[in-house]
Coordinates of C-alpha atoms in Angstrom, one line a residue:
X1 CA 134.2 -56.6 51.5
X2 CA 136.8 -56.1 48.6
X3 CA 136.1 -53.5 46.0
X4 CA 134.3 -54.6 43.1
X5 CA 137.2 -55.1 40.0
X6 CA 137.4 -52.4 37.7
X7 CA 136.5 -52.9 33.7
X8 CA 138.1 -50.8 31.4
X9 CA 136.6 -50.4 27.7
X10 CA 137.6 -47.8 24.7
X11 CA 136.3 -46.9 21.6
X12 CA 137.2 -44.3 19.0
X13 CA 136.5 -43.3 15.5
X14 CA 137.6 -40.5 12.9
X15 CA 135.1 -37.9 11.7
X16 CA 135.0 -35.1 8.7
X17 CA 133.9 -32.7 11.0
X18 CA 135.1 -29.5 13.2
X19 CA 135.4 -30.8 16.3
X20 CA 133.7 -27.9 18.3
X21 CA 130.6 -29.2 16.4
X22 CA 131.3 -32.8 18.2
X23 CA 131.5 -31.6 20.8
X24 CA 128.5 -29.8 21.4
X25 CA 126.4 -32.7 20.2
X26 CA 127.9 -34.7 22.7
X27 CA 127.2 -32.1 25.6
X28 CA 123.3 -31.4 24.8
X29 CA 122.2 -34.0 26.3
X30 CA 118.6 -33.3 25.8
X31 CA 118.9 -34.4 22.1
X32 CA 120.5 -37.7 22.5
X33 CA 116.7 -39.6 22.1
X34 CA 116.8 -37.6 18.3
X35 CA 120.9 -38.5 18.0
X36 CA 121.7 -41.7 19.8
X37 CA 119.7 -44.7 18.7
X38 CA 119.9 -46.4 22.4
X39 CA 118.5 -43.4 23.8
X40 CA 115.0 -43.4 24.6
X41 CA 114.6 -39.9 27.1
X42 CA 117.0 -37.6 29.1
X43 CA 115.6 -35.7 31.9
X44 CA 118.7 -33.2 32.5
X45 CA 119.7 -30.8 35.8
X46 CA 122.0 -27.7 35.3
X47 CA 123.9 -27.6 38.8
X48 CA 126.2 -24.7 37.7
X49 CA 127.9 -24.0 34.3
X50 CA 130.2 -26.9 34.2
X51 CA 128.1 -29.6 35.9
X52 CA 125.0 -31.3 35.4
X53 CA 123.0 -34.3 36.6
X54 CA 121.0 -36.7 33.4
X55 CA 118.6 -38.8 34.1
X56 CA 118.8 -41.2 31.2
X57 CA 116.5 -44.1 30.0
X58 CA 117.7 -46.3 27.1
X59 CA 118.2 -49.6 25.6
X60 CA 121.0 -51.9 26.5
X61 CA 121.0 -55.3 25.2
X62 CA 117.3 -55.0 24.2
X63 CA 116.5 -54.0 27.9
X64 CA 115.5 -50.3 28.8
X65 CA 117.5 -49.4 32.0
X66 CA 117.6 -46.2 33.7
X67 CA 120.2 -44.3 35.8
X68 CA 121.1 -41.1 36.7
X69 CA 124.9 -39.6 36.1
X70 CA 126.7 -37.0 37.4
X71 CA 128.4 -35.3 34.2
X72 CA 131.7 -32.8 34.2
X73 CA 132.3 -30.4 30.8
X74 CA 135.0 -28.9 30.0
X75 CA 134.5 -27.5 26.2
X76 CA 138.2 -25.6 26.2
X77 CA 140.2 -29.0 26.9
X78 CA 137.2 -31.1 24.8
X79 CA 136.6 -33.3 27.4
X80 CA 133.4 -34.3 29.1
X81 CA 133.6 -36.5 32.1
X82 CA 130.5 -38.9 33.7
X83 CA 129.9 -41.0 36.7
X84 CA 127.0 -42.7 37.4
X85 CA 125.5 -41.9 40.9
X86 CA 122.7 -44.0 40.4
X87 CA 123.0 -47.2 38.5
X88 CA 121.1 -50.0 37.3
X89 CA 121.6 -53.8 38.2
X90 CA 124.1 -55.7 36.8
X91 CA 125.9 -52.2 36.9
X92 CA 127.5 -51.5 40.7
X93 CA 129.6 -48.5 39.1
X94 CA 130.3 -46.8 35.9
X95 CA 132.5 -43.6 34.8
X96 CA 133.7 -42.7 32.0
X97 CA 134.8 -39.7 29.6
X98 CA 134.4 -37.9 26.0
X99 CA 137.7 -36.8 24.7
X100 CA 137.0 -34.9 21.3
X101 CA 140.4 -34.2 19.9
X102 CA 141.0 -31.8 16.7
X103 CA 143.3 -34.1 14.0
X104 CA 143.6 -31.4 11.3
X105 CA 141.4 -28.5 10.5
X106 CA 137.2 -29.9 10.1
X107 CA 138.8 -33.6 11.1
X108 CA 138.6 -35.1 14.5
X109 CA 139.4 -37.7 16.3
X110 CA 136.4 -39.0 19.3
X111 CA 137.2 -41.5 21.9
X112 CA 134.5 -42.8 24.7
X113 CA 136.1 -44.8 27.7
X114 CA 134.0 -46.6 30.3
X115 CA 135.2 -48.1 34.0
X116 CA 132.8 -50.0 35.3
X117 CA 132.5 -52.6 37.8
X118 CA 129.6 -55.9 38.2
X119 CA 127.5 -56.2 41.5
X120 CA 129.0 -58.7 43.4
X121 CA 131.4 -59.3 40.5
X122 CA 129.3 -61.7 38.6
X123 CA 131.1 -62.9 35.9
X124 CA 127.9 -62.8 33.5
X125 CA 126.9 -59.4 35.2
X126 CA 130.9 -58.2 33.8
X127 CA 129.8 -60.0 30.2
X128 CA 126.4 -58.1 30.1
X129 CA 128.0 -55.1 30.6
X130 CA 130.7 -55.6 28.5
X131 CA 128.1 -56.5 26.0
X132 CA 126.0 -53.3 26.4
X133 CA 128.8 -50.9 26.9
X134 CA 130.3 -52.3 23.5
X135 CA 127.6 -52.4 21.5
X136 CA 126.1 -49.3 22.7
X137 CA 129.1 -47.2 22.4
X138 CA 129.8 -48.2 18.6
X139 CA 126.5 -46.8 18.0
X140 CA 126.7 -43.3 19.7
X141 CA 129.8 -43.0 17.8
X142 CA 128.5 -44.0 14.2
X143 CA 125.2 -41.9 14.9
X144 CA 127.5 -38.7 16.1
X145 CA 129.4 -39.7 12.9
X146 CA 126.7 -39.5 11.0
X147 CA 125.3 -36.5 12.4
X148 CA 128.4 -34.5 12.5
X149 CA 129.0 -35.3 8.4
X150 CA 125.7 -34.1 7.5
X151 CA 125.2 -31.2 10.0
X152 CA 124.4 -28.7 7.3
X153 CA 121.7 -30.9 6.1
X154 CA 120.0 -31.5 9.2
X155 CA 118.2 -27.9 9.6
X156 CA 115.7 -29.3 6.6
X157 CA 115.6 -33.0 7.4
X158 CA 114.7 -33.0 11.0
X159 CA 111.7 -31.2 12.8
X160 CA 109.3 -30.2 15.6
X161 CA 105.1 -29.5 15.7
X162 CA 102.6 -30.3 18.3
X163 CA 99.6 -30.5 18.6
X164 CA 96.8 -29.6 21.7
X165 CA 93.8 -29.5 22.8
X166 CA 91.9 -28.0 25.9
X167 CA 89.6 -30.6 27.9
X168 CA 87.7 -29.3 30.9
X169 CA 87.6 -32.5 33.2
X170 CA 90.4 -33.7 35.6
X171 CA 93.6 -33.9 34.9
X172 CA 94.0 -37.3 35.5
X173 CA 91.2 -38.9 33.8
X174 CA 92.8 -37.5 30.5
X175 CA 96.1 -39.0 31.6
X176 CA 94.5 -42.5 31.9
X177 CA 93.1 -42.4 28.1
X178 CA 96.5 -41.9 27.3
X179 CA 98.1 -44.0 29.8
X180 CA 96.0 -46.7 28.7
X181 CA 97.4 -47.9 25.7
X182 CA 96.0 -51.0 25.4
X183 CA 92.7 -50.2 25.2
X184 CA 92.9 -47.8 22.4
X185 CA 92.5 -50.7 19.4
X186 CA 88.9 -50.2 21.2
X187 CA 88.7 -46.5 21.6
X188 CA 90.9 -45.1 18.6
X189 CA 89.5 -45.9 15.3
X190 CA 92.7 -45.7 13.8
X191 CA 94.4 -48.3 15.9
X192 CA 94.0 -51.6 14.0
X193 CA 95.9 -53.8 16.9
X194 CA 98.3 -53.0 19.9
X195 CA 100.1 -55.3 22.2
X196 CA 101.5 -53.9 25.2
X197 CA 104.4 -55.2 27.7
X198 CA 105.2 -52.9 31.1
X199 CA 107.1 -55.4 32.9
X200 CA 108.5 -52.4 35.3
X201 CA 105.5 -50.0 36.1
X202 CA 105.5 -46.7 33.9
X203 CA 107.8 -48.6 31.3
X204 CA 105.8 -49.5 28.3
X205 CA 107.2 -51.7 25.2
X206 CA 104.2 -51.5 22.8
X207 CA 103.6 -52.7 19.2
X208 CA 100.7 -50.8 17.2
X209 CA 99.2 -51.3 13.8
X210 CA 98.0 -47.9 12.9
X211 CA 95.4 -47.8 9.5
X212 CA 95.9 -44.7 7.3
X213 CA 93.6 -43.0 5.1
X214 CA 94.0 -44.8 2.2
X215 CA 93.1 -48.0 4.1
X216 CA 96.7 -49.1 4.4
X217 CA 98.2 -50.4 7.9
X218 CA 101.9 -49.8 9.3
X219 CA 103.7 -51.3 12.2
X220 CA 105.6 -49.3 14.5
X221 CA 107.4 -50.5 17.8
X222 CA 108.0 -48.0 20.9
X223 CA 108.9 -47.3 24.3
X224 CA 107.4 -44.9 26.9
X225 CA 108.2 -43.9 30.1
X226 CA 105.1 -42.2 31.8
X227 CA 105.4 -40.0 34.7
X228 CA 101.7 -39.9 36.5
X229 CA 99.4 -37.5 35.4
X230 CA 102.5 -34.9 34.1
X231 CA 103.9 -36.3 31.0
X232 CA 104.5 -39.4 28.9
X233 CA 107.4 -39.7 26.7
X234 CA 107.9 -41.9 23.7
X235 CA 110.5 -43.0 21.0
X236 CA 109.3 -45.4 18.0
X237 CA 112.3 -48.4 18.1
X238 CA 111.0 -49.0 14.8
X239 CA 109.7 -45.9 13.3
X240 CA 108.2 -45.7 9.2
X241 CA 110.5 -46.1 6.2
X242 CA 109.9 -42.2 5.7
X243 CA 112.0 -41.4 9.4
X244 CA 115.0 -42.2 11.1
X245 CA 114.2 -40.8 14.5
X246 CA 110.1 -40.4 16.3
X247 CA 110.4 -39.1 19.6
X248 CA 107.2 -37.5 21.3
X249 CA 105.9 -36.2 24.5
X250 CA 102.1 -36.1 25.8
X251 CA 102.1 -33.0 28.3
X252 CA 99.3 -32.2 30.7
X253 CA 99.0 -28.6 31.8
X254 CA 96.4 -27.2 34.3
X255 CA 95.2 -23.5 33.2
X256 CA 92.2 -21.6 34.2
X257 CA 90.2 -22.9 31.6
X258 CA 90.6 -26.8 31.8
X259 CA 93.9 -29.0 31.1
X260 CA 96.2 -28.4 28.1
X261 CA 96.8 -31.9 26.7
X262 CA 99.6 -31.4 24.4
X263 CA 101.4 -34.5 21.7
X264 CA 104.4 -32.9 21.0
X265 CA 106.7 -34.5 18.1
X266 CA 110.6 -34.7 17.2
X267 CA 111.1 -36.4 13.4
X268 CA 114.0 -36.9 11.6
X269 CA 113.7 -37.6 7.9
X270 CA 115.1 -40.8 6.4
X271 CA 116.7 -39.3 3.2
X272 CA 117.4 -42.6 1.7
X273 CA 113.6 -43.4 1.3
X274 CA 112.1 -39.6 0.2
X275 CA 110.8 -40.2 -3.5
X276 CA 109.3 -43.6 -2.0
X277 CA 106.3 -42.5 -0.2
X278 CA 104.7 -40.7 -1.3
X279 CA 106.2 -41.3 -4.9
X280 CA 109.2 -40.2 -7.2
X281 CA 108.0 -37.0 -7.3
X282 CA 108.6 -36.0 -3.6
X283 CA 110.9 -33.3 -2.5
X284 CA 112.1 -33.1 1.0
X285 CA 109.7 -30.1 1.8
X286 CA 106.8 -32.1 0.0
X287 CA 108.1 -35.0 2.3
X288 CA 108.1 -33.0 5.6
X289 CA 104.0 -31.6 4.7
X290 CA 103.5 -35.5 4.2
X291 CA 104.9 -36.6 7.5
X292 CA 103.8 -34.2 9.3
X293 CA 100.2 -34.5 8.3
X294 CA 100.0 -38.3 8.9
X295 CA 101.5 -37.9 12.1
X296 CA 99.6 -34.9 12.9
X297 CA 96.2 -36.5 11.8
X298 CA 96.5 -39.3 14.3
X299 CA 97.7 -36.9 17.0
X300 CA 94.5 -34.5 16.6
X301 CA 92.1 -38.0 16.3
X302 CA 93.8 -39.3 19.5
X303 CA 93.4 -35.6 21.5
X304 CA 89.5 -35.8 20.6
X305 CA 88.6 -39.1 21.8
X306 CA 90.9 -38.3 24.7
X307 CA 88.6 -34.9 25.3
X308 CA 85.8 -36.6 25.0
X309 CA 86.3 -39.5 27.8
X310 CA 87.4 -37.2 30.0
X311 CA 84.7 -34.8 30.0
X312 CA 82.0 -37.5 29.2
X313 CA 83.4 -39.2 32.5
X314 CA 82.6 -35.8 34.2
X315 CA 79.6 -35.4 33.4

């Protein structure tokens, strides 16, 4: 059988920014779901100090696909090279490279290649691609962009916190509260409506109307890739006027006292939108207390009911 034909895209942009600082945002990986908008979760593998192996899950065409690449740095000639080992239907193949280039001092040039080839070369699987590849890639580059410009900014817009709590029943019946999703509208007070979609099992699309305090509702969209009785991961598609970026992680640690169920958050704050919620007179700091509370609030309410299913069940 011939070889598959090759399919050759590039795609490049200017930024006002050193470019060892593009370059490392490009090479931890682990922070694409905060920095890439098509990026929903990177599970990554050190294999020695130059190469790694990234098990990503993200959108493509309004799809989530997942595949696993094999990825080369080289931070002295500003290059990071990628093949996929594993790929994803209509994908047979797909390599690629990061060339960060230096134009003048603080100004750089980025360029993103792709090779890739269609199973069976389907003509529509080569358009998909094409499609994804495209769209995708002007993305990464605007969000690094972005990023990059406002770097110094960042350490006060964008944060952690987590939240646990300790339930004494088996691990996997506090999993299934929160693997359930669509049941919670009848087991979370604070869940107004959900609809759910896991057309691939472990792959959740869910839409939730969460009630606040104050009685008002708010619609966010997500994604979450669950990983059975060990962690599920999340990123809100269409997070709250007040964010840019929601990622989260449930964790589920045995100890000697019980399970540690953890919901661990990443926020980034929209800037544009502080001073409209909670009002004129919000600062970014006042901001950050804000978010963090509402998000926090729901987090603690969820961990309760959670504890007390699982050890109710036990009993």
């Amino acid at each position: 059988m011939p070889a598959a034909a090759q399919q050759h895209t590039e795609h490049r942009i200017d930024i006002d920014a050193p470019a060892g600082l593009v370059y490392r945002i490009i090479a931890d990986a682990t922070e694409w779901p905060r920095h890439f908008t098509p990026t929903v979760h990177v599970d990554q593998s050190e294999l020695d100090g130059h190469t790694e192996r990234l098990h990503i899950w993200a959108n493509a065409n309004g799809q989530l696909k997942s595949w696993t690449s094999l990825r080369e740095l080289d931070e002295r000639a500003g290059r990071i090279r990628f093949r996929q080992e594993v790929s994803a239907p209509p994908v047979a193949s797909m390599s690629g490279e990061w060339i960060v280039s230096e134009r003048v001092a603080e100004r750089t040039t980025l360029v993103l290649t792709h090779d890739f080839a269609a199973v069976d070369d389907d003509p529509a699987g080569v358009e998909w691609i094409t499609k994804a590849t495209n769209g995708n890639s002007d993305t990464e580059l605007a969000n690094i962009k972005a990023l990059a410009e406002r770097w110094e900014r960042m350490d006060r817009l964008a944060f952690d916190f987590e939240d646990s709590v300790l339930v004494r029943a088996p691990k996997e019946r506090a999993y299934h509260f929160l693997d359930r999703v669509d049941l919670w509208p009848d087991r979370l007070p604070h869940v107004a409506r959900l609809e759910l979609r896991e057309d691939v099992p472990g792959v959740q699309h869910m839409s939730m109307d969460t009630k606040a305090k104050d009685g008002s509702t708010h619609t966010t969209v997500s994604v979450r890739v669950c990983f059975p009785e060990a962690r599920i991961v999340y990123k809100q598609l269409v997070p709250p006027a007040l964010l840019t970026t929601h990622t989260g992680v449930w964790t589920f640690e045995d100890t000697a006292d019980g399970v540690l169920v953890t919901s661990a958050h990443t926020v980034v704050l929209n800037e544009a939108n502080i001073g409209t919620v909670p009002g004129p007179a919000a600062t970014v700091e006042s901001t950050r207390d804000f978010v963090r509370n509402a998000i926090s609030g729901n987090s603690q309410a969820t961990l309760r009911h959670a504890k007390a299913f699982a050890e109710a069940t036990d009993a």
